[in-house]
Coordinates of C-alpha atoms in Angstrom, one line a residue:
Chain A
X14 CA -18.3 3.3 16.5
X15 CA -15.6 0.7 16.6
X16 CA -12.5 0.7 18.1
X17 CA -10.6 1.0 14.7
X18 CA -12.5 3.9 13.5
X19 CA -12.3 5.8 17.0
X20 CA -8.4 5.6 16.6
X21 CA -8.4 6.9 13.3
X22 CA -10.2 9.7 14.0
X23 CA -8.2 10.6 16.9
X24 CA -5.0 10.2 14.9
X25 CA -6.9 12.2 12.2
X26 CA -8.0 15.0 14.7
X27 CA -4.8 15.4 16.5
X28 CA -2.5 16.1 13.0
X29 CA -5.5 18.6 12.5
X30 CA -5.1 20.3 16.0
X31 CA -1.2 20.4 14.9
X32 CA -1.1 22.0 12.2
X33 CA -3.6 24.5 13.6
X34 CA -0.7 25.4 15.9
X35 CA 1.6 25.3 13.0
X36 CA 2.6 29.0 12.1
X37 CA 1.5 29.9 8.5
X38 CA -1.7 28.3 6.9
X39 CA -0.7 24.6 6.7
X40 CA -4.0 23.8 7.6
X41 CA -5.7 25.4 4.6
X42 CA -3.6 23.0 2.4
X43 CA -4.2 19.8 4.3
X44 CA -7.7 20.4 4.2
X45 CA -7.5 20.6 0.5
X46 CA -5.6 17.5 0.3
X47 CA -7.7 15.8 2.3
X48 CA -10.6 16.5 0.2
X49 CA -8.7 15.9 -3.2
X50 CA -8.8 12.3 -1.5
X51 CA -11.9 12.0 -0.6
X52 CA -13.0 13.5 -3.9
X53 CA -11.2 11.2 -5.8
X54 CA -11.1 8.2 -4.0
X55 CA -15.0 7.5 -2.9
X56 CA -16.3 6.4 -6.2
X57 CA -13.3 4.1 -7.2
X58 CA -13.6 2.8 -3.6
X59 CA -17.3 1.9 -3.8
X60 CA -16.9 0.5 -7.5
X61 CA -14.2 -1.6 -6.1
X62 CA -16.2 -2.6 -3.6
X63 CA -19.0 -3.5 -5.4
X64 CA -16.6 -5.6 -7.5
X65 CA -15.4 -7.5 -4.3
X66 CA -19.0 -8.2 -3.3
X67 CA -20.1 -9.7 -6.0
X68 CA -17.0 -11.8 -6.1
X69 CA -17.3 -13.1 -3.0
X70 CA -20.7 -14.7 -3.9
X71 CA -19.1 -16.4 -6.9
X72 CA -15.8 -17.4 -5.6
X73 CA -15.7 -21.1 -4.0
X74 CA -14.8 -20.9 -0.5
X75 CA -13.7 -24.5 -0.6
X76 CA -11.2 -23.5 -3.3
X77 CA -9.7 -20.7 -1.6
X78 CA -9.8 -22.9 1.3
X79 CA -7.7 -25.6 0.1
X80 CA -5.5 -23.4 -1.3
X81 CA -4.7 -20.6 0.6
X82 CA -6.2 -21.8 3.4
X83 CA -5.6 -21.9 7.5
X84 CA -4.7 -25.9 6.6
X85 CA -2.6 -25.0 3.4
X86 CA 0.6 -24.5 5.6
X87 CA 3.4 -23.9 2.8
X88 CA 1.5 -24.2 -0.1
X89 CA -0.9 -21.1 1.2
X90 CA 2.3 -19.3 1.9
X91 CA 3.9 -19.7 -1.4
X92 CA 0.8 -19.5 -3.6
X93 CA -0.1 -16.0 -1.8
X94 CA 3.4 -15.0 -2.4
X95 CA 2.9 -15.8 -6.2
X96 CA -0.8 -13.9 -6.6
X97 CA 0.3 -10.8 -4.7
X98 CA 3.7 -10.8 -7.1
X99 CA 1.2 -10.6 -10.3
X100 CA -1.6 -8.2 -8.6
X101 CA -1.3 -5.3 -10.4
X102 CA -2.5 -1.5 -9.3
X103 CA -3.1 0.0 -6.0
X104 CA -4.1 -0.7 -2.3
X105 CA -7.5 -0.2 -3.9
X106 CA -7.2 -3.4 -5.8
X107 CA -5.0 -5.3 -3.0
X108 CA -6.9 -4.6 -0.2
X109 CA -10.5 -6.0 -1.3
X110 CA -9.1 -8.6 -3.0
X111 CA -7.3 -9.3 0.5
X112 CA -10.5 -9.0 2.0
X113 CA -12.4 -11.0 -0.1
X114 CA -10.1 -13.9 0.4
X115 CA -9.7 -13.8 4.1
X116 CA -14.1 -14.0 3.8
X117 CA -13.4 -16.8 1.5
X118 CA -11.4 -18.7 4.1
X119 CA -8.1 -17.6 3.0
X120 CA -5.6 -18.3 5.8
X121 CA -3.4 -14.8 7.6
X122 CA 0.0 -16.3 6.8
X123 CA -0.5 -16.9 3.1
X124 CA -3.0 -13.7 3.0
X125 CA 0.6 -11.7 4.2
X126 CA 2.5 -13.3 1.8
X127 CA 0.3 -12.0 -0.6
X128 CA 0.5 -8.8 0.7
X129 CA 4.1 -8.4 1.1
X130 CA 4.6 -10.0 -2.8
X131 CA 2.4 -7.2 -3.7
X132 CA 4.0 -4.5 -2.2
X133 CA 7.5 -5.6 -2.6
X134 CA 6.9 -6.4 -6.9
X135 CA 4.1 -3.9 -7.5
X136 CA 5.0 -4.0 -11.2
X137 CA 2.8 -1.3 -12.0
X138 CA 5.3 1.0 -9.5
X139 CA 8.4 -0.7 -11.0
X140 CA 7.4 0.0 -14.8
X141 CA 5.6 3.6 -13.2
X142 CA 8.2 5.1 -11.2
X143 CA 10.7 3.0 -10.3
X144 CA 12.7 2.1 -13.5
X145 CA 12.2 5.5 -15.5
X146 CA 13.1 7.3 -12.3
X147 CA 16.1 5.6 -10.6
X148 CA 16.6 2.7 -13.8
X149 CA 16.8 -1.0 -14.4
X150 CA 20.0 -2.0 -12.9
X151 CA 18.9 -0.7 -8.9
X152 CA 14.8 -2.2 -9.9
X153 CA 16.4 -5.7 -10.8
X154 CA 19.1 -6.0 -8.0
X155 CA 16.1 -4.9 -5.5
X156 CA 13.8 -7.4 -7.1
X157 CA 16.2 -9.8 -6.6
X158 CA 17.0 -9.0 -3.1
X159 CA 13.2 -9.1 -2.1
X160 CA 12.7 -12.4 -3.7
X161 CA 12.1 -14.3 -0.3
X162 CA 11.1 -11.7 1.8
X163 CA 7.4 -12.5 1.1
X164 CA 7.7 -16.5 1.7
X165 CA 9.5 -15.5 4.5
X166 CA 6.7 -13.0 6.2
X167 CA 4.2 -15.7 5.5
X168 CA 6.3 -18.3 7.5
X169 CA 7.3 -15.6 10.3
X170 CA 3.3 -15.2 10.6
X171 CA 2.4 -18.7 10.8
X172 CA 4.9 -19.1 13.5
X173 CA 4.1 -16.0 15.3
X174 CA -0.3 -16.3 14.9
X175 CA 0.6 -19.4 17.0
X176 CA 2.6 -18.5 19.3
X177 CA 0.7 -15.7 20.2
X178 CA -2.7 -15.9 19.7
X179 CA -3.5 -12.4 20.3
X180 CA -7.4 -11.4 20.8
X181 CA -9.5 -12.1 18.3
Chain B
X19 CA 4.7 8.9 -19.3
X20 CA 5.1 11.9 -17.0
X21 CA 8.4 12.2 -15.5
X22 CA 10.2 10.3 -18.1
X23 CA 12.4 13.3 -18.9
X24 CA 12.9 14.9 -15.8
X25 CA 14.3 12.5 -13.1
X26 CA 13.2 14.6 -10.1
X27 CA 9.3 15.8 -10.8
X28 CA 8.5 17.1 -7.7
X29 CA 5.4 16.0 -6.1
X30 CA 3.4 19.5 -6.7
X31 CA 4.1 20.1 -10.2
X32 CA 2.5 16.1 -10.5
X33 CA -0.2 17.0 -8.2
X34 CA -1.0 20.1 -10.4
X35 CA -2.2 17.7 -13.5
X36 CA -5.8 17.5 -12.3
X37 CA -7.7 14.3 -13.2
X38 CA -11.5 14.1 -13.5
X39 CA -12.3 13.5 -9.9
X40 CA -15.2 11.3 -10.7
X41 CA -14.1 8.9 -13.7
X42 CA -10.7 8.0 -14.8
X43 CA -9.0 4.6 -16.3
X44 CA -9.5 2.5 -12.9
X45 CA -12.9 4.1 -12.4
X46 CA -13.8 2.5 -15.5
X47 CA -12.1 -1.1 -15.1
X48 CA -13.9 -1.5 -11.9
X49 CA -17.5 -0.3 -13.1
X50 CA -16.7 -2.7 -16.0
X51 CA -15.5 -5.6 -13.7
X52 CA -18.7 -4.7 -11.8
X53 CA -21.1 -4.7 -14.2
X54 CA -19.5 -8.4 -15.6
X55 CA -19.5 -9.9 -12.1
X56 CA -22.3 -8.6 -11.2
X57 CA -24.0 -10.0 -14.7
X58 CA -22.6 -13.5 -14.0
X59 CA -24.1 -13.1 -10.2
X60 CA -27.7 -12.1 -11.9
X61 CA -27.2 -15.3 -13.9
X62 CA -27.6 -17.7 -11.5
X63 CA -30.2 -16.1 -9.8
X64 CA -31.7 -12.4 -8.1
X65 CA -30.6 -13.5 -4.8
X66 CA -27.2 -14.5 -5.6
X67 CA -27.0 -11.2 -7.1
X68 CA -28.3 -9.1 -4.4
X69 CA -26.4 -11.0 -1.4
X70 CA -23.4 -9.6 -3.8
X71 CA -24.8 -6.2 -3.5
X72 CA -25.9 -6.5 0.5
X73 CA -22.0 -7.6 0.9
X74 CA -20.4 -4.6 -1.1
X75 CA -22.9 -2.2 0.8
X76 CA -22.5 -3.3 4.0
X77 CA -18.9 -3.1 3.5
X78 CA -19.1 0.3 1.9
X79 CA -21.3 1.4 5.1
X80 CA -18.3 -0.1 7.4
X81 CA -15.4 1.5 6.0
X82 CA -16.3 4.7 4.9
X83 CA -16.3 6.2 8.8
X84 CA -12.9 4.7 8.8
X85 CA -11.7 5.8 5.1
X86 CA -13.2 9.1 6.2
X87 CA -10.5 9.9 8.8
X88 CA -8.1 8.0 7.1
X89 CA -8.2 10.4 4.2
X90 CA -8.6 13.7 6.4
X91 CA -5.4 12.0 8.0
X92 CA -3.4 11.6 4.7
X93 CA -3.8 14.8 3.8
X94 CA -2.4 16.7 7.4
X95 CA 0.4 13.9 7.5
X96 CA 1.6 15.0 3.9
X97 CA 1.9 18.7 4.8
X98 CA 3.0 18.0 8.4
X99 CA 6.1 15.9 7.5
X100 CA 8.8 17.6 6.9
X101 CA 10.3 15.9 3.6
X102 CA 14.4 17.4 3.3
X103 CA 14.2 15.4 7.2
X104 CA 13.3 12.2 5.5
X105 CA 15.7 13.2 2.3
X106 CA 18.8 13.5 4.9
X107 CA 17.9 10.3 6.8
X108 CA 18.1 8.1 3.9
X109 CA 21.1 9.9 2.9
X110 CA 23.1 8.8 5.7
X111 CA 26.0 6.4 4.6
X112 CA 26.9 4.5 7.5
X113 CA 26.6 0.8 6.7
X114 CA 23.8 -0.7 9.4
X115 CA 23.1 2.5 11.3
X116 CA 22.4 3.9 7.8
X117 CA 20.2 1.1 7.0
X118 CA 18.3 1.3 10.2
X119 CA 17.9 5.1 9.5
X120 CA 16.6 4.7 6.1
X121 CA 13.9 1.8 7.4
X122 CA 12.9 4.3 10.3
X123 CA 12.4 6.8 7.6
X124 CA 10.3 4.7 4.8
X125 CA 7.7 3.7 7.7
X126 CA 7.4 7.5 8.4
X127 CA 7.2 8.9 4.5
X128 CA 3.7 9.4 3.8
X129 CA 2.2 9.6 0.4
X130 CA 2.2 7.5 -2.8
X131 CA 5.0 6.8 -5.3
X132 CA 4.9 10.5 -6.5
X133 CA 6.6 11.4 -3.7
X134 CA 8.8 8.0 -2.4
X135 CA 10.5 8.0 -5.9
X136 CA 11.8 11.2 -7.3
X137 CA 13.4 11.5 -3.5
X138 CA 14.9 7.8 -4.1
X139 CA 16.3 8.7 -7.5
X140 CA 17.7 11.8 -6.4
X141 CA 19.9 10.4 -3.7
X142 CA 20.7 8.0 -5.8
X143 CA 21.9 10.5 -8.6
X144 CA 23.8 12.2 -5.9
X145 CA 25.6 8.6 -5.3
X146 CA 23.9 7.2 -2.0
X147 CA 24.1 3.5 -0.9
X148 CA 22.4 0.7 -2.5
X149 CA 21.6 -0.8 0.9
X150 CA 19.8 2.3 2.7
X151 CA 18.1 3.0 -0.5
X152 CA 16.8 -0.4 -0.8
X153 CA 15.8 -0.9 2.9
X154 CA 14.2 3.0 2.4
X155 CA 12.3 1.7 -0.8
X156 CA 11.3 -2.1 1.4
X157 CA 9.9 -0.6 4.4
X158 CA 7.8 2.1 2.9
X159 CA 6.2 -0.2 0.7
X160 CA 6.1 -2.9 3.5
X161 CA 5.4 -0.5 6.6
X162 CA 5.0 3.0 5.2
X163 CA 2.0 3.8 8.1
X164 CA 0.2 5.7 6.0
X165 CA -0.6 2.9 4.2
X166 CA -1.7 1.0 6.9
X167 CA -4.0 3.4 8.5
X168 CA -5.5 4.5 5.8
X169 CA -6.1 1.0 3.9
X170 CA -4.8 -2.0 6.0
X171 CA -6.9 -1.4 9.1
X172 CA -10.0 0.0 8.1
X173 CA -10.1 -3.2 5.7
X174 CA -8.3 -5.7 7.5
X175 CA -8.2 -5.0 10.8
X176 CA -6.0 -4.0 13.8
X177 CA -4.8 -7.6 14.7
X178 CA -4.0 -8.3 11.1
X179 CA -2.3 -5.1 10.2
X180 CA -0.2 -5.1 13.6
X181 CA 0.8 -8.7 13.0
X182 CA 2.1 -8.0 9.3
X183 CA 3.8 -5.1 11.0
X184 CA 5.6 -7.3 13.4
X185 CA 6.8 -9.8 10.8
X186 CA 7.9 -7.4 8.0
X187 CA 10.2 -5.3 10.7
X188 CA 13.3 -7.0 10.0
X189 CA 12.3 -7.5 5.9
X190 CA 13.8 -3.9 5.3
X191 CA 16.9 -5.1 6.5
X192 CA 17.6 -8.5 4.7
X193 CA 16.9 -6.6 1.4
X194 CA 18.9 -3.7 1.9
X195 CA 22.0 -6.2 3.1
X196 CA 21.3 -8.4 0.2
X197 CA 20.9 -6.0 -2.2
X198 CA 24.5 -4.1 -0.6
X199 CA 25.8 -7.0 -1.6
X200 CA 24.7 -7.9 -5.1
X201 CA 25.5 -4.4 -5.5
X202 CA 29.0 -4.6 -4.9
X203 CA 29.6 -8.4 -7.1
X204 CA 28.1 -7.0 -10.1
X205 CA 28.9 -4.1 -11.0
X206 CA 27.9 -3.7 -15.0
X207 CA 27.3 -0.4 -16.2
X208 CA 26.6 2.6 -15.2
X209 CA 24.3 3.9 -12.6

């Protein structure tokens, strides 16, 4: 087992021990939460997956590579801004696409970028949640005051990756 | 849409709505999506198309230890955290301190959009800040650490995720000042 999946499943088995100690029956209902998301989320996981697979056999690494890649400096940075700001759906459509990319050659500042524009615009959320529930006016002044926050992680990461060139 | 009516569903009563477990909408894009790509991949050749499989599945046999607990983890953190805390933090006015309480609390709100935004547009009903709200709203989508347990690291790694951490700390921030003060110059409307 990896070092990733060992911390998960402490973190995992300590919230479990927690609510254990928790008067009432908390556990009962975090049990069944946890396996509504198992339920649900396994077979649109490994669909996804298999999507990513088969696109990372057919996408051009020398494309992504001279796009997005360790060499594309700015350009990576603000082209993975503009993909993650028109990615629609989940972090199961973010995060293998992510992955793909990063197989592909994909650089980590412009692959951040990408994955702050998609978290920051996430139009799906906007058009979902965030306009019929709070409205336009706060969704478009918040847009606009996110605008260069994902430009702006990108750089911050390119600056930081060198400067400390932590591990692997 | 659900919720269109009612600007404060809870997250239960959306909960309740039970989907088909197995196959919904985005079931079927991506088994569509897969069965294109993987078309195209068979197309130029069987072993193009089964180095696409061996990828997905040795993938799929990589994460799902890690999307295992991840889960199992999601759902204790969602009954453990105690949400009228997180409702009171983001509700604090105080300019900065406000916006550094409402950051601290969007990295701690577990959960998906069913439950950050009918807390958002309630405080915001009840006349809250632009800035905390915004900075709330940032740093859950940017650092909510559900999130990145359950989906950054098991696909991307620790260095990654904690680097993305690192640079997205002071994000909340800049938003939630900006937005302050685009807030205050135009002020058209209504709420």
């Amino acid at each position: 087992m990896d070092i990733p999946t060992l911390i998960i499943w402490v973190l995992a088995l300590i919230l479990v021990v927690v609510s254990f100690l928790r008067p009432g029956r908390v556990y009962v209902e975090g049990f069944k939460r946890a396996l509504d998301y198992i339920i649900t989320m396994f077979p649109r996981i490994f669909m996804a997956l298999l999507v990513s697979g088969f696109f990372s056999v057919l996408i051009p690494t020398d494309v992504v590579a001279s796009w997005i890649g360790k060499e594309a400096g700015l350009k990576g940075i603000l082209v993975g801004s503009f993909l993650g700001g028109f990615t629609p759906g989940g972090p199961l459509i973010s995060f293998p696409i992510a992955f793909v990319l990063f197989k592909s050659g994909a650089g980590t500042p412009a692959l951040i970028a990408f994955l702050t524009a998609w978290s920051v615009f996430a139009f799906h959320r906007v058009i979902a949640y965030e306009i019929p529930l709070v409205g336009s006016r706060f969704a478009v002044i918040r847009i606009a005051s996110s605008l260069i926050l994902p430009p702006l992680a990108g750089i911050l990461a390119a600056v930081l990756d060198a400067v400390l060139p932590l591990g692997v | 849409m659900r919720g269109l009516k009612d600007p404060t569903p809870m997250a239960q009563d959306i909960r309740k709505k039970k989907r088909n477990p197995f196959v919904d909408t985005s079931f079927l894009i991506f088994a569509a999506l897969a069965a294109v790509a993987g078309a195209v991949c068979y197309s130029r050749g069987k072993d193009v198309f089964f180095e696409g499989v061996n990828s997905s599945l040795s993938l799929f046999v990589d994460i799902t230890p890690r999307l295992s607990a991840a889960f199992l983890m999601a759902g204790f953190v969602e009954v453990l955290v105690p949400k009228d805390l997180i409702t009171k933090w983001i509700g604090e006015k105080s300019g900065i301190k406000g916006i550094l309480i409402a950051t601290a609390a969007g990295v701690a709100t577990p959960g998906g959009p069913m439950i950050s935004f009918p807390l958002i547009a309630a405080l915001y009903k009840l006349g809250a800040d632009f800035g905390p709200l915004v900075g709330y709203l940032t740093s859950w989508e940017l650092m909510g650490i559900q999130r990145i347990i359950v989906w950054e690291i098991p696909f991307m790694g620790i260095r990654f995720a904690a680097l993305r951490f690192a640079v997205s700390l002071l994000l909340p921030i800049i938003a939630a000042l900006t937005a302050q003060r685009l807030a205050s110059h135009f002020r058209v409307g209504s709420r």
